[in-house]
mmCIF file of C-alpha atoms in Angstrom:
data_model
loop_
_atom_site.group_PDB
_atom_site.id
_atom_site.type_symbol
_atom_site.label_atom_id
_atom_site.label_comp_id
_atom_site.label_asym_id
_atom_site.label_seq_id
_atom_site.Cartn_x
_atom_site.Cartn_y
_atom_site.Cartn_z
ATOM 1 C CA MET A 594 0.493 -172.984 150.382
ATOM 2 C CA ILE A 595 -1.818 -173.226 147.094
ATOM 3 C CA GLY A 596 0.205 -170.990 143.991
ATOM 4 C CA ASP A 597 -1.545 -170.058 140.930
ATOM 5 C CA PRO A 598 -2.539 -172.481 138.403
ATOM 6 C CA PRO A 599 -0.899 -173.165 134.901
ATOM 7 C CA VAL A 600 -1.737 -170.097 132.078
ATOM 8 C CA ILE A 601 -4.338 -172.045 130.333
ATOM 9 C CA LEU A 602 -6.635 -173.204 133.566
ATOM 10 C CA GLN A 603 -6.497 -168.949 134.445
ATOM 11 C CA LYS A 604 -8.627 -167.935 131.132
ATOM 12 C CA PRO A 605 -11.874 -170.092 131.116
ATOM 13 C CA LEU A 606 -11.431 -169.708 135.580
ATOM 14 C CA PHE A 607 -10.986 -166.333 135.966
ATOM 15 C CA ASP A 608 -11.643 -164.654 132.713
ATOM 16 C CA PRO A 609 -15.291 -164.267 132.186
ATOM 17 C CA ALA A 610 -15.266 -162.735 128.687
ATOM 18 C CA SER A 611 -13.383 -165.318 127.537
ATOM 19 C CA THR A 612 -15.580 -167.691 124.443
ATOM 20 C CA PRO A 613 -14.879 -171.214 126.335
ATOM 21 C CA VAL A 614 -15.576 -169.682 129.272
ATOM 22 C CA LYS A 615 -19.050 -171.119 130.327
ATOM 23 C CA ASN A 616 -18.249 -174.622 128.147
ATOM 24 C CA TYR A 617 -15.126 -175.110 129.930
ATOM 25 C CA GLN A 618 -17.372 -174.147 133.864
ATOM 26 C CA ALA A 619 -20.394 -176.289 132.705
ATOM 27 C CA ASN A 620 -18.860 -179.533 131.465
ATOM 28 C CA THR A 621 -15.777 -179.174 133.954
ATOM 29 C CA ARG A 622 -16.660 -182.059 135.536
ATOM 30 C CA THR A 623 -16.635 -184.388 131.558
ATOM 31 C CA TYR A 624 -13.218 -182.289 131.523
ATOM 32 C CA ASN A 625 -11.435 -184.163 134.249
ATOM 33 C CA ALA A 626 -13.016 -187.328 134.151
ATOM 34 C CA MET A 627 -12.117 -187.285 130.925
ATOM 35 C CA PHE A 628 -7.461 -186.849 132.322
ATOM 36 C CA SER A 629 -8.236 -188.730 135.003
ATOM 37 C CA PHE A 630 -5.760 -191.818 135.739
ATOM 38 C CA SER A 631 -7.693 -193.976 137.668
ATOM 39 C CA SER A 632 -11.015 -194.498 137.533
ATOM 40 C CA PRO A 633 -14.212 -194.572 140.045
ATOM 41 C CA GLY A 634 -15.144 -198.169 141.811
ATOM 42 C CA MET A 635 -18.378 -198.501 143.020
ATOM 43 C CA LYS A 636 -21.560 -200.701 142.277
ATOM 44 C CA PHE A 637 -24.716 -198.934 141.616
ATOM 45 C CA ASP A 638 -28.378 -198.981 142.159
ATOM 46 C CA THR A 639 -30.050 -198.475 138.906
ATOM 47 C CA LYS A 640 -33.684 -198.803 139.987
ATOM 48 C CA PHE A 641 -34.384 -195.564 141.597
ATOM 49 C CA THR A 642 -32.780 -193.343 137.592
ATOM 50 C CA LYS A 643 -35.929 -194.418 136.320
ATOM 51 C CA GLY A 644 -39.327 -192.279 136.472
ATOM 52 C CA GLY A 645 -40.038 -188.091 137.220
ATOM 53 C CA GLY A 646 -38.497 -186.278 140.229
ATOM 54 C CA PRO A 647 -35.193 -185.314 141.420
ATOM 55 C CA LEU A 648 -31.956 -187.693 140.261
ATOM 56 C CA THR A 649 -30.991 -189.761 143.111
ATOM 57 C CA LEU A 650 -27.879 -191.689 142.699
ATOM 58 C CA ARG A 651 -27.714 -195.036 145.133
ATOM 59 C CA LEU A 652 -24.388 -196.975 146.232
ATOM 60 C CA HIS A 653 -24.075 -200.244 147.272
ATOM 61 C CA GLY A 654 -20.567 -200.585 149.057
ATOM 62 C CA HIS A 655 -17.323 -198.445 149.660
ATOM 63 C CA THR A 656 -16.353 -196.730 146.981
ATOM 64 C CA CYS A 657 -12.374 -196.468 146.091
ATOM 65 C CA HIS A 658 -10.530 -195.483 142.828
ATOM 66 C CA ARG A 659 -8.802 -197.995 140.921
ATOM 67 C CA ILE A 660 -5.878 -197.909 138.195
ATOM 68 C CA ARG A 661 -5.523 -200.186 135.473
ATOM 69 C CA THR A 662 -3.008 -201.371 134.040
ATOM 70 C CA MET A 663 -0.465 -199.063 131.538
ATOM 71 C CA LEU A 664 -1.232 -200.259 128.336
ATOM 72 C CA PRO A 665 -5.115 -202.395 127.859
ATOM 73 C CA GLU A 666 -5.643 -205.266 126.272
ATOM 74 C CA ILE A 667 -4.856 -206.392 122.776
ATOM 75 C CA GLY A 668 -8.128 -205.616 120.953
ATOM 76 C CA HIS A 669 -9.490 -203.061 123.771
ATOM 77 C CA PRO A 670 -9.542 -199.352 124.095
ATOM 78 C CA GLY A 671 -7.644 -197.558 126.653
ATOM 79 C CA LYS A 672 -9.593 -196.006 129.192
ATOM 80 C CA TYR A 673 -8.001 -193.359 131.930
ATOM 81 C CA ALA A 674 -4.825 -193.639 132.507
ATOM 82 C CA GLN A 675 -3.924 -195.878 129.768
ATOM 83 C CA LEU A 676 -4.795 -193.052 127.342
ATOM 84 C CA TYR A 677 -2.097 -190.809 127.581
ATOM 85 C CA ILE A 678 0.587 -194.330 126.897
ATOM 86 C CA PHE A 679 -1.790 -195.996 124.405
ATOM 87 C CA ASP A 680 -1.820 -195.132 120.199
ATOM 88 C CA PRO A 681 -0.301 -191.031 121.498
ATOM 89 C CA GLY A 682 -1.014 -190.113 117.614
ATOM 90 C CA ASN A 683 -4.599 -190.604 118.238
ATOM 91 C CA GLU A 684 -5.033 -189.296 122.009
ATOM 92 C CA ILE A 685 -7.248 -185.918 121.035
ATOM 93 C CA GLN A 686 -9.809 -188.401 119.880
ATOM 94 C CA ASN A 687 -9.604 -190.921 121.983
ATOM 95 C CA TRP A 688 -10.230 -188.949 125.307
ATOM 96 C CA MET A 689 -13.461 -187.438 123.900
ATOM 97 C CA GLU A 690 -15.039 -190.608 122.209
ATOM 98 C CA CYS A 691 -14.284 -191.994 126.284
ATOM 99 C CA PHE A 692 -17.584 -190.493 126.617
ATOM 100 C CA ARG A 693 -20.969 -191.123 124.268
ATOM 101 C CA ASP A 694 -22.686 -187.365 124.540
ATOM 102 C CA ASN A 695 -19.550 -185.906 123.657
ATOM 103 C CA LYS A 696 -21.428 -182.791 121.467
ATOM 104 C CA HIS A 697 -20.253 -180.401 124.017
ATOM 105 C CA ILE A 698 -17.055 -181.035 124.500
ATOM 106 C CA ASP A 699 -15.171 -178.362 122.976
ATOM 107 C CA LYS A 700 -11.604 -179.887 120.602
ATOM 108 C CA ALA A 701 -9.727 -176.905 121.335
ATOM 109 C CA ILE A 702 -10.121 -177.034 124.911
ATOM 110 C CA VAL A 703 -9.274 -180.423 124.810
ATOM 111 C CA ILE A 704 -5.804 -179.805 123.165
ATOM 112 C CA ASN A 705 -4.920 -176.961 125.246
ATOM 113 C CA LEU A 706 -5.796 -179.653 129.062
ATOM 114 C CA SER A 707 -3.725 -181.801 127.066
ATOM 115 C CA LEU A 708 -0.550 -179.634 126.845
ATOM 116 C CA MET A 709 -1.093 -177.906 129.988
ATOM 117 C CA LEU A 710 -0.819 -181.147 131.209
ATOM 118 C CA ASP A 711 1.764 -182.520 129.359
ATOM 119 C CA GLN A 712 3.594 -179.222 130.837
ATOM 120 C CA HIS A 713 3.456 -179.259 134.557
ATOM 121 C CA ASN A 714 1.403 -182.658 135.591
ATOM 122 C CA VAL A 715 4.217 -184.658 137.670
ATOM 123 C CA HIS A 716 1.939 -188.037 136.658
ATOM 124 C CA ALA A 717 1.277 -187.082 132.800
ATOM 125 C CA LYS A 718 4.744 -186.623 132.735
ATOM 126 C CA ALA A 719 5.128 -189.894 134.153
ATOM 127 C CA PHE A 720 3.050 -191.665 131.462
ATOM 128 C CA ARG A 721 4.682 -189.957 129.078
ATOM 129 C CA MET A 722 8.319 -191.314 130.199
ATOM 130 C CA ALA A 723 6.723 -195.453 130.074
ATOM 131 C CA HIS A 724 5.321 -194.432 126.279
ATOM 132 C CA ASP A 725 9.359 -193.307 125.213
ATOM 133 C CA MET A 726 10.881 -196.415 127.317
ATOM 134 C CA LEU A 727 8.015 -198.930 126.083
ATOM 135 C CA GLN A 728 7.657 -197.665 122.493
ATOM 136 C CA HIS A 729 11.284 -196.677 122.069
ATOM 137 C CA GLN A 730 13.718 -198.756 124.053
ATOM 138 C CA ASN A 731 12.358 -202.443 123.187
ATOM 139 C CA VAL A 732 11.533 -202.661 126.663
ATOM 140 C CA ASN A 733 9.774 -206.077 127.938
ATOM 141 C CA ASP A 734 8.352 -205.890 131.550
ATOM 142 C CA LEU A 735 8.351 -202.245 132.625
ATOM 143 C CA LYS A 736 6.771 -201.266 135.734
ATOM 144 C CA LEU A 737 5.857 -197.634 136.975
ATOM 145 C CA ARG A 738 5.989 -196.998 140.737
ATOM 146 C CA ILE A 739 4.085 -194.634 141.606
ATOM 147 C CA ILE A 740 5.754 -193.690 145.640
ATOM 148 C CA SER A 741 3.901 -192.838 147.914
ATOM 149 C CA ASP A 742 7.097 -191.874 150.363
ATOM 150 C CA ARG A 743 7.553 -187.640 150.979
ATOM 151 C CA LEU A 744 10.709 -186.340 152.097
ATOM 152 C CA THR A 745 9.314 -183.231 151.992
ATOM 153 C CA ASP A 746 6.876 -181.061 153.091
ATOM 154 C CA GLY A 747 3.418 -180.317 150.380
ATOM 155 C CA ARG A 748 2.307 -177.079 151.887
ATOM 156 C CA LEU A 749 6.547 -175.476 151.608
ATOM 157 C CA TYR A 750 7.538 -177.536 148.273
ATOM 158 C CA ASN A 751 3.555 -178.085 146.892
ATOM 159 C CA LYS A 752 4.886 -178.639 142.673
ATOM 160 C CA PRO A 753 6.325 -182.315 142.993
ATOM 161 C CA THR A 754 9.356 -183.437 140.702
ATOM 162 C CA ILE A 755 9.102 -186.892 138.999
ATOM 163 C CA SER A 756 12.230 -188.458 140.865
ATOM 164 C CA LYS A 757 10.563 -187.633 143.793
ATOM 165 C CA VAL A 758 7.263 -189.068 142.938
ATOM 166 C CA ALA A 759 6.783 -191.907 140.562
ATOM 167 C CA ALA A 760 10.231 -194.290 138.891
ATOM 168 C CA LEU A 761 10.184 -196.550 135.925
ATOM 169 C CA ILE A 762 11.602 -200.039 136.848
ATOM 170 C CA VAL A 763 12.304 -202.762 134.664
ATOM 171 C CA GLY A 764 12.317 -206.251 135.700
ATOM 172 C CA ASP A 765 11.860 -207.568 139.519
ATOM 173 C CA ILE A 766 10.351 -204.421 141.900
ATOM 174 C CA ASN A 767 11.165 -203.870 145.300
ATOM 175 C CA LEU A 768 7.749 -204.081 146.925
ATOM 176 C CA GLY A 769 8.320 -200.599 148.680
ATOM 177 C CA THR A 770 5.380 -199.512 150.848
ATOM 178 C CA LYS A 771 2.147 -201.255 150.971
ATOM 179 C CA GLN A 772 1.163 -197.704 149.803
ATOM 180 C CA ASP A 773 2.559 -198.013 146.653
ATOM 181 C CA ILE A 774 0.853 -198.137 143.705
ATOM 182 C CA ILE A 775 3.225 -200.640 140.914
ATOM 183 C CA ILE A 776 1.560 -200.261 137.334
ATOM 184 C CA GLN A 777 2.396 -203.473 134.949
ATOM 185 C CA ALA A 778 2.404 -202.480 131.388
ATOM 186 C CA ARG A 779 -0.447 -205.557 130.638
ATOM 187 C CA GLY A 780 -1.527 -208.451 131.971
ATOM 188 C CA GLY A 781 -2.855 -207.401 135.443
ATOM 189 C CA ASN A 782 -5.843 -206.686 136.858
ATOM 190 C CA LEU A 783 -7.400 -203.618 138.488
ATOM 191 C CA GLN A 784 -5.929 -201.989 141.121
ATOM 192 C CA ARG A 785 -7.118 -200.296 143.950
ATOM 193 C CA ILE A 786 -5.068 -197.295 145.361
ATOM 194 C CA ASP A 787 -5.174 -196.957 149.033
ATOM 195 C CA GLU A 788 -6.898 -193.903 150.152
ATOM 196 C CA PHE A 789 -3.781 -192.483 152.543
ATOM 197 C CA HIS A 790 -1.410 -192.334 149.197
ATOM 198 C CA PRO A 791 -0.392 -187.949 149.085
ATOM 199 C CA SER A 792 -1.415 -189.155 145.025
ATOM 200 C CA TYR A 793 -5.081 -190.064 146.135
ATOM 201 C CA PRO A 794 -7.144 -187.311 144.930
ATOM 202 C CA ALA A 795 -4.366 -185.754 142.068
ATOM 203 C CA PHE A 796 -5.099 -189.028 139.953
ATOM 204 C CA GLN A 797 -8.624 -189.352 140.482
ATOM 205 C CA TYR A 798 -8.940 -184.568 139.802
ATOM 206 C CA PRO A 799 -5.891 -183.714 137.428
ATOM 207 C CA LEU A 800 -8.019 -180.517 136.527
ATOM 208 C CA LEU A 801 -7.889 -179.657 140.683
ATOM 209 C CA PHE A 802 -4.731 -180.537 141.342
ATOM 210 C CA PRO A 803 -2.722 -180.039 138.059
ATOM 211 C CA PHE A 804 0.783 -179.915 139.026
ATOM 212 C CA GLY A 805 0.050 -183.514 140.440
ATOM 213 C CA GLU A 806 0.134 -181.796 144.255
ATOM 214 C CA ASP A 807 -0.088 -184.256 146.964
ATOM 215 C CA GLY A 808 -3.430 -184.957 148.970
ATOM 216 C CA TYR A 809 -4.288 -186.064 152.779
ATOM 217 C CA LYS A 810 -0.397 -188.020 153.910
ATOM 218 C CA ASP A 811 0.462 -189.166 157.029
ATOM 219 C CA ASN A 812 2.700 -187.439 159.603
ATOM 220 C CA ILE A 813 1.946 -183.805 158.744
ATOM 221 C CA LEU A 814 2.571 -181.121 160.819
ATOM 222 C CA HIS A 815 0.121 -178.964 161.807
ATOM 223 C CA ALA A 816 2.487 -176.094 161.096
ATOM 224 C CA TYR A 817 6.531 -176.570 159.976
ATOM 225 C CA GLN A 818 8.810 -176.792 162.863
ATOM 226 C CA GLY A 819 11.458 -178.536 161.687
ATOM 227 C CA GLU A 820 12.375 -182.384 162.423
ATOM 228 C CA ILE A 821 10.452 -182.637 166.313
ATOM 229 C CA ILE A 822 8.904 -185.182 167.632
ATOM 230 C CA VAL A 823 5.951 -187.280 165.975
ATOM 231 C CA THR A 824 2.890 -186.930 168.489
ATOM 232 C CA LYS A 825 -1.153 -186.782 168.003
ATOM 233 C CA ARG A 826 -0.889 -183.457 168.622
ATOM 234 C CA ASN A 827 1.391 -181.783 166.570
ATOM 235 C CA ARG A 828 -0.006 -183.559 163.637
ATOM 236 C CA GLN A 829 -3.328 -184.059 161.531
ATOM 237 C CA THR A 830 -5.864 -186.896 161.185
ATOM 238 C CA VAL A 831 -7.565 -187.153 158.731
ATOM 239 C CA MET A 832 -10.460 -186.247 159.934
ATOM 240 C CA GLU A 833 -8.876 -182.845 159.864
#
């Protein structure tokens, strides 16, 4: 079951008399991209973007979502999830400067969305915890694991908790399942996120999943029936 969104989102979503409502609705995609934890991985064909006529976007290959290390390389600006950890004193300005054309972005909305995610979003909380360990505990070789296994049905327990979704680990790490996302502090390459990871949509669309709710995962029952034998008939498929 999908619950009500946080109060901060309810006003721009449902209150037509709200002053910033038109700005938020007109720039929802920009605000969402600003707070995304992952980046879309795709190759654009730009030769169709010139000239008149309708805007055409052509992609080569398979689209995917990717995530970076927790910290940017020295001398480079932070991007996506790194902005939850890197330079927190200037994070609002850093988020706004992610886009060249940001004249339509309302700083007050950015501040409110940041506060909302810090309070409600389990992934934002996980990255904030990583920041605290990196900054205040002088921890080396820190890794953040985004766990793929879920022990509860997300439709009944749709507000995840940090302990069920993420783990901070120092030193060597058991790789766990192949779908787990292991994020290093620094020095790693862009990592592709498995399409079947429950956090796949929440990483890319934090304003659609403000609590960090799970997306598709293996073995979702058509209807909750307790512990029963796994069969194709009583489990959802990707197409469903």
